[in-house]
């Protein structure tokens, strides 16, 4: 596990297809649902910012998958990127 706090968890998943870093947002699931519907969820902001930086030619690890985990009326968002090392310079 790379990071775990009350807002999110980040961990690495190794598969035969490659290694991935997954970030799951764990804070207040009902608030996440509302924020996602309004386009204000942190996962949505991260996706927009990553796309904008990539469009400017900066070295950013692309978000290759994203989604929502639905539990009744609650939602938790997640993002996945390829595992590229300790940082972009390695």
Short mmCIF file of N, CA, C and O in Angstrom, two decimals:
data_model
loop_
_atom_site.label_atom_id
_atom_site.label_comp_id
_atom_site.label_asym_id
_atom_site.label_seq_id
_atom_site.Cartn_x
_atom_site.Cartn_y
_atom_site.Cartn_z
N UNK A 1 0.86 -1.17 0.00
CA UNK A 1 0.00 0.00 0.00
C UNK A 1 0.90 1.23 0.00
O UNK A 1 1.79 1.35 0.82
N UNK A 2 0.67 2.14 -0.95
CA UNK A 2 1.45 3.37 -1.03
C UNK A 2 0.94 4.43 -0.07
O UNK A 2 1.69 5.19 0.49
N UNK A 3 -0.39 4.51 0.06
CA UNK A 3 -0.98 5.56 0.87
C UNK A 3 -2.31 5.06 1.40
O UNK A 3 -3.06 4.40 0.68
N UNK A 4 -2.62 5.40 2.63
CA UNK A 4 -3.93 5.09 3.19
C UNK A 4 -4.25 6.14 4.24
O UNK A 4 -3.54 6.28 5.22
N UNK A 5 -5.29 6.89 4.01
CA UNK A 5 -5.78 7.83 5.01
C UNK A 5 -7.30 7.81 4.93
O UNK A 5 -7.89 6.99 4.23
N UNK A 6 -7.95 8.72 5.62
CA UNK A 6 -9.42 8.67 5.64
C UNK A 6 -10.06 9.12 4.34
O UNK A 6 -11.22 8.86 4.10
N UNK A 7 -9.30 9.78 3.46
CA UNK A 7 -9.86 10.24 2.18
C UNK A 7 -9.68 9.24 1.06
O UNK A 7 -10.56 9.09 0.22
N UNK A 8 -8.53 8.55 1.01
CA UNK A 8 -8.28 7.65 -0.11
C UNK A 8 -7.22 6.61 0.24
O UNK A 8 -6.50 6.74 1.23
N UNK A 9 -7.17 5.58 -0.60
CA UNK A 9 -6.15 4.54 -0.50
C UNK A 9 -5.51 4.38 -1.87
O UNK A 9 -6.19 4.46 -2.89
N UNK A 10 -4.20 4.17 -1.88
CA UNK A 10 -3.46 3.97 -3.14
C UNK A 10 -2.61 2.71 -2.97
O UNK A 10 -1.89 2.58 -1.99
N UNK A 11 -2.72 1.79 -3.92
CA UNK A 11 -1.95 0.56 -3.86
C UNK A 11 -1.58 0.09 -5.25
O UNK A 11 -2.12 0.54 -6.24
N UNK A 12 -0.63 -0.85 -5.31
CA UNK A 12 -0.14 -1.40 -6.57
C UNK A 12 -0.76 -2.78 -6.78
O UNK A 12 -0.86 -3.57 -5.85
N UNK A 13 -1.14 -3.06 -8.02
CA UNK A 13 -1.69 -4.36 -8.40
C UNK A 13 -0.83 -4.91 -9.53
O UNK A 13 -0.65 -4.25 -10.55
N UNK A 14 -0.27 -6.10 -9.32
CA UNK A 14 0.53 -6.75 -10.35
C UNK A 14 -0.30 -7.85 -11.01
O UNK A 14 -0.85 -8.71 -10.32
N UNK A 15 -0.41 -7.80 -12.34
CA UNK A 15 -1.15 -8.78 -13.10
C UNK A 15 -0.26 -9.30 -14.23
O UNK A 15 0.78 -8.69 -14.52
N UNK A 16 -0.65 -10.37 -14.90
CA UNK A 16 0.13 -10.82 -16.05
C UNK A 16 0.21 -9.76 -17.16
O UNK A 16 1.16 -9.72 -17.93
N UNK A 17 -0.78 -8.88 -17.22
CA UNK A 17 -0.81 -7.83 -18.24
C UNK A 17 0.05 -6.63 -17.88
O UNK A 17 0.25 -5.74 -18.70
N UNK A 18 0.54 -6.57 -16.65
CA UNK A 18 1.36 -5.43 -16.22
C UNK A 18 1.08 -5.03 -14.79
O UNK A 18 0.29 -5.66 -14.10
N UNK A 19 1.71 -3.97 -14.36
CA UNK A 19 1.52 -3.45 -13.00
C UNK A 19 0.75 -2.15 -13.06
O UNK A 19 1.00 -1.31 -13.93
N UNK A 20 -0.15 -1.98 -12.12
CA UNK A 20 -1.04 -0.82 -12.09
C UNK A 20 -1.05 -0.21 -10.71
O UNK A 20 -0.88 -0.91 -9.71
N UNK A 21 -1.28 1.08 -10.65
CA UNK A 21 -1.49 1.77 -9.38
C UNK A 21 -2.95 2.19 -9.35
O UNK A 21 -3.45 2.83 -10.28
N UNK A 22 -3.63 1.80 -8.28
CA UNK A 22 -5.07 2.08 -8.15
C UNK A 22 -5.26 3.05 -6.98
O UNK A 22 -4.67 2.87 -5.92
N UNK A 23 -6.08 4.05 -7.21
CA UNK A 23 -6.44 5.00 -6.15
C UNK A 23 -7.94 4.93 -5.97
O UNK A 23 -8.70 5.09 -6.93
N UNK A 24 -8.37 4.65 -4.75
CA UNK A 24 -9.80 4.60 -4.44
C UNK A 24 -10.12 5.68 -3.41
O UNK A 24 -9.43 5.84 -2.41
N UNK A 25 -11.14 6.44 -3.68
CA UNK A 25 -11.57 7.52 -2.79
C UNK A 25 -12.54 6.94 -1.78
O UNK A 25 -13.58 6.39 -2.15
N UNK A 26 -12.22 7.05 -0.49
CA UNK A 26 -13.00 6.40 0.56
C UNK A 26 -13.78 7.34 1.46
O UNK A 26 -14.42 6.89 2.40
N UNK A 27 -13.73 8.62 1.21
CA UNK A 27 -14.43 9.54 2.11
C UNK A 27 -15.94 9.51 1.84
O UNK A 27 -16.38 9.11 0.78
N UNK A 28 -16.72 9.89 2.77
CA UNK A 28 -18.19 10.03 2.75
C UNK A 28 -18.85 9.63 1.42
O UNK A 28 -19.02 10.46 0.54
N UNK A 29 -19.26 8.37 1.28
CA UNK A 29 -19.81 7.88 0.01
C UNK A 29 -21.01 8.69 -0.52
O UNK A 29 -21.13 8.89 -1.72
N UNK A 30 -21.88 9.17 0.36
CA UNK A 30 -23.01 9.96 -0.13
C UNK A 30 -22.55 11.31 -0.68
O UNK A 30 -23.06 11.79 -1.69
N UNK A 31 -21.55 11.93 -0.02
CA UNK A 31 -20.99 13.18 -0.56
C UNK A 31 -20.29 12.93 -1.89
O UNK A 31 -20.34 13.77 -2.79
N UNK A 32 -19.65 11.78 -2.03
CA UNK A 32 -19.00 11.46 -3.30
C UNK A 32 -20.03 11.36 -4.42
O UNK A 32 -19.79 11.82 -5.54
N UNK A 33 -21.17 10.75 -4.14
CA UNK A 33 -22.23 10.62 -5.14
C UNK A 33 -22.66 11.99 -5.64
O UNK A 33 -22.74 12.24 -6.84
N UNK A 34 -22.92 12.90 -4.71
CA UNK A 34 -23.34 14.25 -5.07
C UNK A 34 -22.25 14.98 -5.85
O UNK A 34 -22.52 15.58 -6.89
N UNK A 35 -21.03 14.91 -5.38
CA UNK A 35 -19.92 15.59 -6.06
C UNK A 35 -19.74 15.04 -7.47
O UNK A 35 -19.50 15.80 -8.42
N UNK A 36 -19.86 13.73 -7.64
CA UNK A 36 -19.69 13.13 -8.98
C UNK A 36 -20.79 13.60 -9.92
O UNK A 36 -20.53 13.92 -11.08
N UNK A 37 -22.02 13.65 -9.41
CA UNK A 37 -23.14 14.12 -10.24
C UNK A 37 -22.95 15.57 -10.68
O UNK A 37 -23.37 15.94 -11.77
N UNK A 38 -22.31 16.38 -9.84
CA UNK A 38 -22.09 17.78 -10.16
C UNK A 38 -20.78 18.01 -10.93
O UNK A 38 -20.47 19.14 -11.30
N UNK A 39 -20.01 16.96 -11.15
CA UNK A 39 -18.73 17.09 -11.85
C UNK A 39 -17.63 17.69 -11.00
O UNK A 39 -16.65 18.20 -11.52
N UNK A 40 -17.78 17.60 -9.68
CA UNK A 40 -16.83 18.22 -8.75
C UNK A 40 -16.03 17.21 -7.95
O UNK A 40 -15.32 17.59 -7.02
N UNK A 41 -16.13 15.95 -8.29
CA UNK A 41 -15.43 14.92 -7.52
C UNK A 41 -13.93 15.03 -7.75
O UNK A 41 -13.48 15.35 -8.85
N UNK A 42 -13.11 14.79 -6.71
CA UNK A 42 -11.65 14.86 -6.89
C UNK A 42 -11.13 13.94 -8.01
O UNK A 42 -10.17 14.29 -8.69
N UNK A 43 -11.74 12.79 -8.21
CA UNK A 43 -11.32 11.90 -9.29
C UNK A 43 -11.56 12.54 -10.65
O UNK A 43 -10.73 12.42 -11.57
N UNK A 44 -12.66 13.25 -10.80
CA UNK A 44 -12.94 13.95 -12.06
C UNK A 44 -11.94 15.07 -12.28
O UNK A 44 -11.46 15.28 -13.40
N UNK A 45 -11.61 15.80 -11.21
CA UNK A 45 -10.61 16.87 -11.33
C UNK A 45 -9.25 16.30 -11.70
O UNK A 45 -8.55 16.85 -12.55
N UNK A 46 -8.86 15.18 -11.08
CA UNK A 46 -7.57 14.56 -11.41
C UNK A 46 -7.53 14.16 -12.88
O UNK A 46 -6.51 14.36 -13.55
N UNK A 47 -8.61 13.59 -13.39
CA UNK A 47 -8.65 13.19 -14.80
C UNK A 47 -8.52 14.39 -15.72
O UNK A 47 -7.78 14.35 -16.72
N UNK A 48 -9.25 15.46 -15.41
CA UNK A 48 -9.17 16.67 -16.25
C UNK A 48 -7.77 17.28 -16.23
O UNK A 48 -7.23 17.67 -17.26
N UNK A 49 -7.19 17.37 -15.03
CA UNK A 49 -5.85 17.97 -14.90
C UNK A 49 -4.80 17.12 -15.61
O UNK A 49 -3.91 17.67 -16.27
N UNK A 50 -4.87 15.80 -15.47
CA UNK A 50 -3.91 14.93 -16.15
C UNK A 50 -4.02 15.09 -17.65
O UNK A 50 -3.01 15.21 -18.35
N UNK A 51 -5.24 15.14 -18.18
CA UNK A 51 -5.44 15.30 -19.62
C UNK A 51 -4.88 16.65 -20.10
O UNK A 51 -4.25 16.73 -21.16
N UNK A 52 -5.10 17.69 -19.32
CA UNK A 52 -4.61 19.02 -19.70
C UNK A 52 -3.08 19.06 -19.70
O UNK A 52 -2.46 19.64 -20.61
N UNK A 53 -2.45 18.44 -18.71
CA UNK A 53 -0.98 18.42 -18.66
C UNK A 53 -0.40 17.59 -19.80
O UNK A 53 0.60 17.98 -20.40
N UNK A 54 -1.03 16.46 -20.11
CA UNK A 54 -0.57 15.63 -21.23
C UNK A 54 -0.70 16.41 -22.53
O UNK A 54 0.19 16.38 -23.38
N UNK A 55 -1.81 17.15 -22.69
CA UNK A 55 -2.02 17.94 -23.90
C UNK A 55 -0.94 19.01 -24.06
O UNK A 55 -0.61 19.41 -25.18
N UNK A 56 -0.38 19.47 -22.95
CA UNK A 56 0.71 20.47 -23.00
C UNK A 56 2.08 19.84 -23.17
O UNK A 56 3.09 20.53 -23.15
N UNK A 57 2.11 18.51 -23.28
CA UNK A 57 3.36 17.83 -23.51
C UNK A 57 4.19 17.55 -22.27
O UNK A 57 5.37 17.24 -22.38
N UNK A 58 3.59 17.65 -21.10
CA UNK A 58 4.33 17.39 -19.86
C UNK A 58 4.31 15.90 -19.54
O UNK A 58 3.38 15.19 -19.90
N UNK A 59 5.35 15.41 -18.87
CA UNK A 59 5.44 13.98 -18.58
C UNK A 59 4.54 13.57 -17.42
O UNK A 59 4.92 13.63 -16.25
N UNK A 60 3.35 13.17 -17.74
CA UNK A 60 2.35 12.76 -16.75
C UNK A 60 1.94 11.32 -17.02
O UNK A 60 1.73 10.95 -18.17
N UNK A 61 1.85 10.53 -15.98
CA UNK A 61 1.37 9.15 -16.13
C UNK A 61 -0.12 9.23 -16.45
O UNK A 61 -0.89 9.83 -15.70
N UNK A 62 -0.55 8.64 -17.56
CA UNK A 62 -1.95 8.75 -17.95
C UNK A 62 -2.87 7.90 -17.07
O UNK A 62 -2.48 6.83 -16.59
N UNK A 63 -4.06 8.40 -16.86
CA UNK A 63 -5.09 7.62 -16.17
C UNK A 63 -5.72 6.74 -17.24
O UNK A 63 -6.35 7.24 -18.17
N UNK A 64 -5.53 5.42 -17.12
CA UNK A 64 -5.97 4.51 -18.17
C UNK A 64 -7.32 3.88 -17.89
O UNK A 64 -7.94 3.30 -18.79
N UNK A 65 -7.78 3.96 -16.66
CA UNK A 65 -9.10 3.41 -16.31
C UNK A 65 -9.64 4.18 -15.12
O UNK A 65 -8.89 4.70 -14.30
N UNK A 66 -10.94 4.25 -15.04
CA UNK A 66 -11.60 4.92 -13.92
C UNK A 66 -13.00 4.36 -13.81
O UNK A 66 -13.52 3.74 -14.74
N UNK A 67 -13.61 4.57 -12.68
CA UNK A 67 -14.97 4.07 -12.52
C UNK A 67 -15.54 4.39 -11.16
O UNK A 67 -14.93 5.12 -10.36
N UNK A 68 -16.71 3.84 -10.94
CA UNK A 68 -17.44 4.05 -9.71
C UNK A 68 -17.79 2.71 -9.09
O UNK A 68 -18.19 1.78 -9.81
N UNK A 69 -17.64 2.61 -7.80
CA UNK A 69 -18.12 1.46 -7.05
C UNK A 69 -19.43 1.90 -6.40
O UNK A 69 -19.42 2.78 -5.55
N UNK A 70 -20.51 1.32 -6.82
CA UNK A 70 -21.82 1.71 -6.28
C UNK A 70 -22.25 0.74 -5.19
O UNK A 70 -22.18 -0.45 -5.37
N UNK A 71 -22.71 1.30 -4.10
CA UNK A 71 -23.21 0.52 -2.96
C UNK A 71 -24.53 1.16 -2.53
O UNK A 71 -24.55 2.06 -1.72
N UNK A 72 -25.61 0.72 -3.13
CA UNK A 72 -26.90 1.35 -2.87
C UNK A 72 -26.91 2.75 -3.43
O UNK A 72 -26.65 2.95 -4.61
N UNK A 73 -27.18 3.75 -2.60
CA UNK A 73 -27.17 5.14 -3.04
C UNK A 73 -25.78 5.76 -2.95
O UNK A 73 -25.57 6.89 -3.37
N UNK A 74 -24.83 5.04 -2.39
CA UNK A 74 -23.48 5.56 -2.19
C UNK A 74 -22.58 5.21 -3.36
O UNK A 74 -22.78 4.22 -4.06
N UNK A 75 -21.57 6.04 -3.54
CA UNK A 75 -20.61 5.85 -4.62
C UNK A 75 -19.20 6.09 -4.09
O UNK A 75 -18.98 6.99 -3.29
N UNK A 76 -18.27 5.26 -4.55
CA UNK A 76 -16.84 5.50 -4.31
C UNK A 76 -16.15 5.44 -5.66
O UNK A 76 -16.34 4.49 -6.42
N UNK A 77 -15.36 6.44 -5.98
CA UNK A 77 -14.68 6.51 -7.28
C UNK A 77 -13.29 5.90 -7.17
O UNK A 77 -12.72 5.83 -6.09
N UNK A 78 -12.75 5.48 -8.32
CA UNK A 78 -11.40 4.94 -8.38
C UNK A 78 -10.75 5.34 -9.69
O UNK A 78 -11.42 5.62 -10.68
N UNK A 79 -9.41 5.36 -9.69
CA UNK A 79 -8.59 5.67 -10.86
C UNK A 79 -7.48 4.63 -10.95
O UNK A 79 -7.02 4.13 -9.93
N UNK A 80 -7.03 4.32 -12.16
CA UNK A 80 -5.90 3.40 -12.34
C UNK A 80 -4.92 3.98 -13.35
O UNK A 80 -5.32 4.54 -14.37
N UNK A 81 -3.63 3.86 -13.03
CA UNK A 81 -2.56 4.29 -13.91
C UNK A 81 -1.54 3.16 -14.01
O UNK A 81 -1.46 2.32 -13.12
N UNK A 82 -0.74 3.14 -15.08
CA UNK A 82 0.33 2.16 -15.12
C UNK A 82 1.36 2.46 -14.03
O UNK A 82 1.61 3.63 -13.73
N UNK A 83 1.93 1.43 -13.44
CA UNK A 83 3.00 1.63 -12.45
C UNK A 83 4.28 1.90 -13.23
O UNK A 83 4.69 1.09 -14.05
N UNK A 84 4.87 3.06 -13.01
CA UNK A 84 6.04 3.45 -13.79
C UNK A 84 7.31 3.58 -12.96
O UNK A 84 8.34 3.96 -13.49
N UNK A 85 7.26 3.29 -11.69
CA UNK A 85 8.44 3.40 -10.84
C UNK A 85 8.18 4.34 -9.68
O UNK A 85 7.05 4.76 -9.45
N UNK A 86 9.24 4.70 -9.01
CA UNK A 86 9.11 5.55 -7.83
C UNK A 86 8.61 6.95 -8.16
O UNK A 86 7.88 7.55 -7.42
N UNK A 87 9.05 7.48 -9.30
CA UNK A 87 8.57 8.78 -9.76
C UNK A 87 8.78 8.85 -11.27
O UNK A 87 9.31 7.93 -11.88
N UNK A 88 8.39 9.93 -11.88
CA UNK A 88 8.48 10.05 -13.33
C UNK A 88 9.92 10.10 -13.84
O UNK A 88 10.17 9.88 -15.00
N UNK A 89 10.86 10.39 -12.96
CA UNK A 89 12.24 10.50 -13.38
C UNK A 89 12.96 9.15 -13.43
O UNK A 89 14.06 9.06 -13.94
N UNK A 90 12.35 8.09 -12.86
CA UNK A 90 13.01 6.78 -12.83
C UNK A 90 12.50 5.88 -13.93
O UNK A 90 11.50 6.09 -14.52
#
